[in-house]
Coordinates of C-alpha atoms in Angstrom, one line a residue:
X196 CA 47.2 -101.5 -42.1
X197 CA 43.1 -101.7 -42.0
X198 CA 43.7 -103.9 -45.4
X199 CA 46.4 -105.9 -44.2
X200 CA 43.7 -107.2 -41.0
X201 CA 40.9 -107.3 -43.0
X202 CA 42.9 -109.9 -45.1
X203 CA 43.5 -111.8 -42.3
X204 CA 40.0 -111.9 -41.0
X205 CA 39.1 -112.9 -44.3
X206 CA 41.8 -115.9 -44.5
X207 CA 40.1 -116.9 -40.6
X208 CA 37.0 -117.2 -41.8
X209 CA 38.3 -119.1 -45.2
X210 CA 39.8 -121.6 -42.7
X211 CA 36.9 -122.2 -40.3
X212 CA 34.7 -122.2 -43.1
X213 CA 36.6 -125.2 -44.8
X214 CA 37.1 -127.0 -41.4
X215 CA 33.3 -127.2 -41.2
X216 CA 31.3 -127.1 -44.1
X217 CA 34.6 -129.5 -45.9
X218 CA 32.4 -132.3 -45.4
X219 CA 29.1 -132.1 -46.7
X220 CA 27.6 -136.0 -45.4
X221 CA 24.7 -134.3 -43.7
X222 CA 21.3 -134.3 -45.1
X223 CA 18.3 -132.8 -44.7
X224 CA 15.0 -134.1 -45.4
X225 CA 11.1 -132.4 -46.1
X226 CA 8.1 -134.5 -46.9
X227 CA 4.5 -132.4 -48.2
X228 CA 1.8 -134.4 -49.2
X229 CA 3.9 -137.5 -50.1
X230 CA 6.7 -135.8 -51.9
X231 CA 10.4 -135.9 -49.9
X232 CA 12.8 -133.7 -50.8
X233 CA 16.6 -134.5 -49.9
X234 CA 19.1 -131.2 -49.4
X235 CA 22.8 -131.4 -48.3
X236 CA 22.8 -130.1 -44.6
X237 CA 24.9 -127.1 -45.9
X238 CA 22.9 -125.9 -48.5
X239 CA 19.9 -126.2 -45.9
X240 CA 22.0 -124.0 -43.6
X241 CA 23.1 -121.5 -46.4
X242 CA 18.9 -121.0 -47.1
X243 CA 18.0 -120.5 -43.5
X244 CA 20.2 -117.9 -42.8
X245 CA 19.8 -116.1 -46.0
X246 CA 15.9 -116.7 -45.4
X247 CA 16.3 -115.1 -41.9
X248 CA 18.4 -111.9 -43.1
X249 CA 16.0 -111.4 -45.9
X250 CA 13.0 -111.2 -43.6
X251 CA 14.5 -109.2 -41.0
X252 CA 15.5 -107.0 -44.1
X253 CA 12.1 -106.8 -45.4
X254 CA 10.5 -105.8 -42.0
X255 CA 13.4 -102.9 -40.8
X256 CA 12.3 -101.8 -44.2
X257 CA 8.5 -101.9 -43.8
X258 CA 9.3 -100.0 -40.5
X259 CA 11.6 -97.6 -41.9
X260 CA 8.7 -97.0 -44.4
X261 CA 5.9 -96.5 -42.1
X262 CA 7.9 -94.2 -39.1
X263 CA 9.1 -92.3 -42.1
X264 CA 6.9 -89.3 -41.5
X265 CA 7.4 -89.1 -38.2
X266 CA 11.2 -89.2 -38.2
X267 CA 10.4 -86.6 -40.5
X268 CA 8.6 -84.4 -38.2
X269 CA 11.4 -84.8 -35.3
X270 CA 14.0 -84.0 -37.6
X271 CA 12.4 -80.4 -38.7
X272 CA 11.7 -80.1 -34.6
X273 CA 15.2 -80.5 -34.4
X274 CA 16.1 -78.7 -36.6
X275 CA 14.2 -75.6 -35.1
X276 CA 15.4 -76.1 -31.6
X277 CA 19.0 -76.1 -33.4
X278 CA 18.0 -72.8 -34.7
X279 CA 16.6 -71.5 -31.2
X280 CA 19.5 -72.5 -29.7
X281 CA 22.0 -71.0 -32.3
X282 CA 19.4 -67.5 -31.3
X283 CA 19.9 -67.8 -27.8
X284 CA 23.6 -67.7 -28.4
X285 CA 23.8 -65.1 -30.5
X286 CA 21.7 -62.9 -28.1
X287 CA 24.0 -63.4 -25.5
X288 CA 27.1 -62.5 -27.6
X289 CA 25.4 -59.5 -28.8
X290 CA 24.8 -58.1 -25.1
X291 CA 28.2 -59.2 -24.1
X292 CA 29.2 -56.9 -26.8
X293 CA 27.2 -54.7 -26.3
X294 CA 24.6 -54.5 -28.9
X295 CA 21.7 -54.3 -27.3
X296 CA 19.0 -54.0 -29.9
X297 CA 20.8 -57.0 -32.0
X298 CA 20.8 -59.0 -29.0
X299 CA 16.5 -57.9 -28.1
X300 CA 16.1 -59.0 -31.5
X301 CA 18.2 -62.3 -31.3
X302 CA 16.1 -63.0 -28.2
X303 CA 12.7 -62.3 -29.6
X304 CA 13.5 -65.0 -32.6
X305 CA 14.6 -67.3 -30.5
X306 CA 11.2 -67.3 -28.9
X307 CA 9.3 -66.9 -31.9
X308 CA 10.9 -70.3 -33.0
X309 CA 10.1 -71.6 -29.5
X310 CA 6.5 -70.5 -29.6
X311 CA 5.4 -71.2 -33.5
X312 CA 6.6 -75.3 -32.4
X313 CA 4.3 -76.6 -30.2
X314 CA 7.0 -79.4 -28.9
X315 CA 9.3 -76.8 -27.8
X316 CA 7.0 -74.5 -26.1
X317 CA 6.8 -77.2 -23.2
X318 CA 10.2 -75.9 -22.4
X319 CA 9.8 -73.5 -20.1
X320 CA 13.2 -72.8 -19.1
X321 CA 14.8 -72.3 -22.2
X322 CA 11.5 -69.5 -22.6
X323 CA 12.3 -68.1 -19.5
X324 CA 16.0 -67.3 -20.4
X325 CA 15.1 -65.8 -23.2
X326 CA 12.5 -63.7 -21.9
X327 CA 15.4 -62.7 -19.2
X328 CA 17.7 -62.1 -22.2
X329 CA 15.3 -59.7 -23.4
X330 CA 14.4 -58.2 -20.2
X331 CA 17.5 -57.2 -19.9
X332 CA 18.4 -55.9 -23.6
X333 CA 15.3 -53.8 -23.2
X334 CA 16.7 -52.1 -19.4
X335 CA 19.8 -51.5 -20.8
X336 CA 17.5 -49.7 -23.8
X337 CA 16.1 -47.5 -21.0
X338 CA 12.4 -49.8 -22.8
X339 CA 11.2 -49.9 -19.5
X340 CA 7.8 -51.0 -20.6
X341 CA 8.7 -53.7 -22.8
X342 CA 11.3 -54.6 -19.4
X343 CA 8.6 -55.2 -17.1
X344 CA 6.8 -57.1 -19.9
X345 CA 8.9 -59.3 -20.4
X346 CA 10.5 -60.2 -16.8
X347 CA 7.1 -60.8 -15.7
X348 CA 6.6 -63.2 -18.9
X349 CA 10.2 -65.1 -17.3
X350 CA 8.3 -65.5 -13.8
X351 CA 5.1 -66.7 -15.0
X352 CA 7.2 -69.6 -16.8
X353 CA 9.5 -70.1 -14.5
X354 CA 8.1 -70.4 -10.7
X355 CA 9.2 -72.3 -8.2
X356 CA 13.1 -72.8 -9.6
X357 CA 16.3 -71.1 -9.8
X358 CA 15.3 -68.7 -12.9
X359 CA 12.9 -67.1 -10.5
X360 CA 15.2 -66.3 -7.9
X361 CA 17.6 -64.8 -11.0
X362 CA 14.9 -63.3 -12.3
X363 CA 14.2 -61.5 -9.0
X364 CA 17.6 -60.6 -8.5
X365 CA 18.2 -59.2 -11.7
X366 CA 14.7 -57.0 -11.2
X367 CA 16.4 -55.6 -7.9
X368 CA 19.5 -54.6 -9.4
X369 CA 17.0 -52.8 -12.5
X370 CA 15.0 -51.2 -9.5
X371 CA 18.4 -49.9 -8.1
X372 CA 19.6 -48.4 -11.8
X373 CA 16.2 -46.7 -11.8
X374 CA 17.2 -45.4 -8.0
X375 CA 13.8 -46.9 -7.1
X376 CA 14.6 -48.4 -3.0
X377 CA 11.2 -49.7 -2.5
X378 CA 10.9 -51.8 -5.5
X379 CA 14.3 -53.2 -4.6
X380 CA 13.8 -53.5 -0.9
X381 CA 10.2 -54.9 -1.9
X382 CA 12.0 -57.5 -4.4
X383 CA 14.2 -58.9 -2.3
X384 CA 11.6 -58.9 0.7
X385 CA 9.9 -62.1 -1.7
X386 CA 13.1 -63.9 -1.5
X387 CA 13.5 -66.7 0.4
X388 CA 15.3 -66.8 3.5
X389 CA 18.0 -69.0 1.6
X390 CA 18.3 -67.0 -1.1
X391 CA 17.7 -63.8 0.7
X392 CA 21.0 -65.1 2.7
X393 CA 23.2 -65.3 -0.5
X394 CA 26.5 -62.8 -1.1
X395 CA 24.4 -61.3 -4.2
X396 CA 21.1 -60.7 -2.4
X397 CA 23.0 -59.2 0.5
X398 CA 24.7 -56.9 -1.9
X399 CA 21.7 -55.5 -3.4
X400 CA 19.9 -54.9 0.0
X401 CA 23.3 -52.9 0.9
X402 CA 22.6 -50.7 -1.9
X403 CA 19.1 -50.5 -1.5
X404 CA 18.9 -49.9 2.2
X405 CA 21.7 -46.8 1.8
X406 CA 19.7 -45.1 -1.5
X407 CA 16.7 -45.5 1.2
X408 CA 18.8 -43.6 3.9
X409 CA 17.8 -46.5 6.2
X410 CA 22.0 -46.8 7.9
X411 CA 20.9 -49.2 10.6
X412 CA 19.5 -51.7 8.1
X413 CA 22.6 -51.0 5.9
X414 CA 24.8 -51.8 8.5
X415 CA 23.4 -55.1 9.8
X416 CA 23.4 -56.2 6.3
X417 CA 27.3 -54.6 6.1
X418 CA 27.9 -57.0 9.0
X419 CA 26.7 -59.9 7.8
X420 CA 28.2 -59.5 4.0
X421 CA 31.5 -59.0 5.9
X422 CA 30.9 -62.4 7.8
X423 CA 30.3 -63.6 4.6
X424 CA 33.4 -62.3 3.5
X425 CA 32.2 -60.2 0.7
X426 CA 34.5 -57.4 1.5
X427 CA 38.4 -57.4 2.5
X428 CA 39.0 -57.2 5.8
X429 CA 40.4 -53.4 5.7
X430 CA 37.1 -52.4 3.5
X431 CA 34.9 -53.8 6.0
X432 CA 35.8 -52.0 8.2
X433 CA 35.4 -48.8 6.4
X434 CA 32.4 -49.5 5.5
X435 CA 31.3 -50.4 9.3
X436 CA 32.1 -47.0 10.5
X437 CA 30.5 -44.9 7.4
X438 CA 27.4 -46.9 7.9
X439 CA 27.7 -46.3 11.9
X440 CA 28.8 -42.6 11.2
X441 CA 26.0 -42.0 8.6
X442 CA 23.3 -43.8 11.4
X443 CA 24.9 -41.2 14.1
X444 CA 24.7 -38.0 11.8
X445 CA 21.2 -38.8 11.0
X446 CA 20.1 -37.9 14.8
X447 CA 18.1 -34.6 15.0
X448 CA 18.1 -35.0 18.8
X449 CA 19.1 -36.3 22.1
X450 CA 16.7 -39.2 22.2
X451 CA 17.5 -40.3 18.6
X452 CA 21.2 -40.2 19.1
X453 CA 20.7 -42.5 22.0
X454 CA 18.5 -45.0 20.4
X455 CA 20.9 -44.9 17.2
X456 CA 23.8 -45.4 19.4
X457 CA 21.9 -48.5 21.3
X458 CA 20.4 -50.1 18.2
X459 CA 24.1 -49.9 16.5
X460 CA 25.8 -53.7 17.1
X461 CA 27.9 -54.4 20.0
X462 CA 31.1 -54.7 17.9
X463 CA 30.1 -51.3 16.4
X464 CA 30.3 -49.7 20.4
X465 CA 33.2 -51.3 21.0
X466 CA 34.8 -49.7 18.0
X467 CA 36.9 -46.7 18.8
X468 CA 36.5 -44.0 15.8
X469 CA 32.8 -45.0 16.3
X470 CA 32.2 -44.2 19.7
X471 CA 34.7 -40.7 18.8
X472 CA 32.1 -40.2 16.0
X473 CA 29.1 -40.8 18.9
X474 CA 31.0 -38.5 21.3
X475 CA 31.3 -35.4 18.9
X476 CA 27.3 -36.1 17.8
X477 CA 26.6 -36.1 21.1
X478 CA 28.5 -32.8 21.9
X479 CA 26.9 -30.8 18.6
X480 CA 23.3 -31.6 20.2
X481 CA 24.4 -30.5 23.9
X482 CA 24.9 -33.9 25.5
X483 CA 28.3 -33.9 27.2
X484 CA 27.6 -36.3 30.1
X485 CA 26.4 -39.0 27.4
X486 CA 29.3 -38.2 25.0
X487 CA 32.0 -39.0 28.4
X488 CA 29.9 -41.9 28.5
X489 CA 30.2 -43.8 25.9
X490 CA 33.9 -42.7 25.4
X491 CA 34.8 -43.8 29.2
X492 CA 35.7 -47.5 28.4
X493 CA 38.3 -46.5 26.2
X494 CA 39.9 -44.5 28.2
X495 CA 40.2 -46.7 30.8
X496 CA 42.6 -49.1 28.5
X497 CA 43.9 -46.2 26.4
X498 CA 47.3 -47.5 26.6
X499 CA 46.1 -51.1 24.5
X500 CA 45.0 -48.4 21.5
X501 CA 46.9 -47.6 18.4
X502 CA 48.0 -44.2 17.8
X503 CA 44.9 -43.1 15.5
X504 CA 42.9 -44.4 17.9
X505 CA 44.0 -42.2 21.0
X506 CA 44.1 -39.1 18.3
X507 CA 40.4 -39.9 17.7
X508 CA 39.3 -40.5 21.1
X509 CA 41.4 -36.8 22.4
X510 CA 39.8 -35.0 19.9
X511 CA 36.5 -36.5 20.2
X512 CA 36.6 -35.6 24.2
X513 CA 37.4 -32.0 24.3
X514 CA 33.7 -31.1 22.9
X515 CA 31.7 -32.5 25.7
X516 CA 34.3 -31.2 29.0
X517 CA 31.5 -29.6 30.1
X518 CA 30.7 -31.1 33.7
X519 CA 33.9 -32.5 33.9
X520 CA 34.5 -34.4 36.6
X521 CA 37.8 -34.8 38.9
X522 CA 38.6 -38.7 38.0
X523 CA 39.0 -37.4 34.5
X524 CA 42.1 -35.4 35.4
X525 CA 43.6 -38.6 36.9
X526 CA 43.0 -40.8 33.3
X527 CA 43.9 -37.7 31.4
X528 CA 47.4 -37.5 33.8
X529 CA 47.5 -41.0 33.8
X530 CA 48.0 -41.2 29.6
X531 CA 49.9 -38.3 29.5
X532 CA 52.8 -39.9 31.7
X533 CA 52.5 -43.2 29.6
X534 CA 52.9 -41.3 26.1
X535 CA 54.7 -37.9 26.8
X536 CA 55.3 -37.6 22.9
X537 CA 51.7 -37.7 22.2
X538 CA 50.6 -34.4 20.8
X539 CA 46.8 -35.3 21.4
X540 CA 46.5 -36.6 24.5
X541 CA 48.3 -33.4 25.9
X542 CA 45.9 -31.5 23.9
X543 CA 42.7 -32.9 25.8
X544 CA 44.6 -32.8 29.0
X545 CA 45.3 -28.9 28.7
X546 CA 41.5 -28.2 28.1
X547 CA 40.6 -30.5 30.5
X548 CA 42.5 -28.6 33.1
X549 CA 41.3 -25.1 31.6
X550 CA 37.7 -26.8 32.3
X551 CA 38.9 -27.6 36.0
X552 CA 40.3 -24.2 36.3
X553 CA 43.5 -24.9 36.6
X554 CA 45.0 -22.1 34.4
X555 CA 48.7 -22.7 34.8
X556 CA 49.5 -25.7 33.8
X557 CA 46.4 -25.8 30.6
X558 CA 48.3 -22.5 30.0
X559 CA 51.7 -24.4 29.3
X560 CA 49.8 -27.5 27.7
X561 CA 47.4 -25.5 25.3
X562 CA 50.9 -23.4 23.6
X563 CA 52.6 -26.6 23.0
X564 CA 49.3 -27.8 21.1
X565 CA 48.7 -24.8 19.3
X566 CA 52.0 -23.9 17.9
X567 CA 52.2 -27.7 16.6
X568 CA 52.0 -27.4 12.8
X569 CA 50.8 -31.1 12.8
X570 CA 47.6 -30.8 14.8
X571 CA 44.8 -30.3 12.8
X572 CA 43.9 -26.6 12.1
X573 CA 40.7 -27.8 13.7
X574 CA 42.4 -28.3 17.4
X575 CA 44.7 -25.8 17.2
X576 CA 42.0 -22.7 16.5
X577 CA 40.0 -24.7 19.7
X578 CA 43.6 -23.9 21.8
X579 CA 43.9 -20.3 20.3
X580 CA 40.5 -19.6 21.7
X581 CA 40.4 -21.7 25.0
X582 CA 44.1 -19.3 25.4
X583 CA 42.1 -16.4 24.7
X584 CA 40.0 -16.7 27.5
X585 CA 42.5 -17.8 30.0
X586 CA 44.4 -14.7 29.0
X587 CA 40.9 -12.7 29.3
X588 CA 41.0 -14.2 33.2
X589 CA 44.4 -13.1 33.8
X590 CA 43.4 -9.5 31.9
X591 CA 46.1 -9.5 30.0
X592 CA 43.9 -7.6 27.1
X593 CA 47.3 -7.7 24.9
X594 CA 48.0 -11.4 24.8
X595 CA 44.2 -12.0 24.2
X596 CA 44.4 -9.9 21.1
X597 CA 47.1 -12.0 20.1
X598 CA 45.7 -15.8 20.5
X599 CA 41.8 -14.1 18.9
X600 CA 44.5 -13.2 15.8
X601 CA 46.7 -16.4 15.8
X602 CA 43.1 -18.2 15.5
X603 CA 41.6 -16.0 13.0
X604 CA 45.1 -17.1 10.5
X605 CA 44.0 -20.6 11.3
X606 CA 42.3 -21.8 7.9
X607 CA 40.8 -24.9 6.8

């Protein structure tokens, strides 16, 4: 097919050729120092253009000729930049497969090519990744010398730009391998607010602030990866209440427990199992009155709560009774007659009423709870006992004897 149009072509310009150079009347004429010489117009023609393609011929070659060494020297420049490049690659497959030393190595000649050509060192970039490359070759080597050596060789090359931000990154995540908080919480700190802000940044300063023990700081950055939706929705939440549980335990005293509970967020408060959590804290350092507290709003809308919830918030109450006021009986009532079936809520009614002194009816509450195979072993040794004593007021010495034995079986 390419013949068969490069005929035609051919035949085209055969045509047009004949059309205008078939009649050669034209002359042209040149006079020099009294000669004249006469040329047909088309041979005139024919010369010029062949005059014109020679010259242009002869001076592409005398170019050609005198760039020659310098097309020269870009060619073996690209040639080792091919050869960088082809390093840089083969680092990376190395590490991706896990050959650490091959891939240090690959690194190290890429930047040896990079360094011995003075055109390429100018590119800092391609430096810095390479440095990074082996950086990180080197921490997974446990080489933490030659680590530091080279990441600070990356951020000397690359400041200002989005390798140093990497760069930093990637040193916060070595600092955290090496279980070292302060270097990563001190990395991070020189981030920008931008980057600082990012789902990767904010995962890192997760880490670091809970291998630092410091749960409040954990949990506002919690909150704010969960915003950023770097969790699922059921995870966050998990994580929420170990970081607001973990912030509670850490309370050696009243004072402490209070701050903790007023420096947690508002959402955290307003949280159930939390304020449960709060509730029994408070109760282990012999703060009742601030336990009923902070578990009062919820039992003011009990009935809106979910089952767990209501469990949580029972068991959480019966530790701090102490001081118990009257208007608790009429919430504790009040739930009990909305959700007879619930096995809980009768179990913090009956020792609410043994706290009152009302030993009938926590009597015939606090048996239901305790022979319930379901309630936790915890609750149910609490009834045993709390039965004990109401029999030790009665002085039946018998039935005591029986509820101290009942709670003794009571394992786990």
């Amino acid at each position: 097919m390419r013949t068969v149009i490069w005929l035609v072509l051919l035949f085209a310009v055969a045509v047009v050729a004949a059309l205008t150079l078939g009649s050669n009347d034209g002359l042209a004429t040149f006079y020099w120092n009294g000669w004249r010489l006469d040329v047909s117009l088309n041979l005139f023609l024919l010369v010029l253009v062949g005059s014109c393609f020679a010259l242009v011929t002869a001076i592409n070659t005398i170019n050609s000729l005198i760039s020659l060494p310098r097309r020269a020297r870009q060619w073996r420049v690209a040639q080792r930049e091919r050869s960088a490049q082809l390093a840089l690659r083969e680092a990376l497959a190395e590490f991706f497969g896990g050959r650490y030393s091959r891939a240090q190595k690959a690194a190290q000649k890429a930047l040896n090519i990079q360094t011995a050509t003075p055109e390429l060192a100018q590119d800092h970039g391609f430096m810095a990744l390479a440095h990074l490359m082996a950086a990180n070759s080197a921490h997974r080597l446990q080489d933490r010398r030659r680590r530091d050596e080279q990441l600070q060789a990356a951020l000397a090359l690359s400041r200002r730009g989005a390798l140093e931000e990497g760069a930093r990154l990637l040193a916060a995540e070595w600092a955290l391998d090496d279980r070292d908080a302060g270097r990563a919480m001190e990395l991070l700190g020189e981030l920008s607010p931008g980057v600082a802000r990012r789902t990767q940044a904010l995962r890192l300063k997760l880490q670091a602030a809970r291998l630092a023990k410091q749960s409040l700081e954990a949990l506002r950055t919690a909150r704010l990866l969960a915003k950023h939706q770097g969790f699922s929705k059921s995870a966050a939440q998990g994580l929420l209440r170990a970081l607001a549980f973990e912030a509670l335990d850490g309370a050696r005293d009243a004072d402490q427990l209070r701050a903790a509970w007023m420096q947690l967020d508002g959402a955290d408060r307003r949280d159930a199992i939390v304020a449960a959590r709060a509730a029994q804290c408070a109760a282990a350092l012999g703060m009742p009155d601030d336990g009923r507290g902070w578990l009062r709003p919820f039992w003011n809308d009990i009935g809106e709560l979910p089952p767990d919830e209501r469990a949580a918030l029972s068991e959480a109450l019966v530790p701090v009774l102490a001081g118990l006021g009257p208007e608790w009986l009429q919430r504790l009532e009040s739930a009990v007659q909305r959700f007879p079936r619930d096995k809980y809520l009768a179990y913090a009614l009956g020792h609410a009423l043994a706290e009152r002194q009302l030993w009938g009816k926590a009597r015939l509450m606090l048996e239901t709870v305790s022979d319930d195979h379901t309630m936790p072993v915890a609750a149910r040794r609490r009834s045993w006992l709390m039965l004990a004593r109401l029999a030790e007021q009665d002085g039946d010495v018998e039935r005591r004897a029986r509820c101290y034995e009942a709670a003794a079986q009571l394992t786990g």
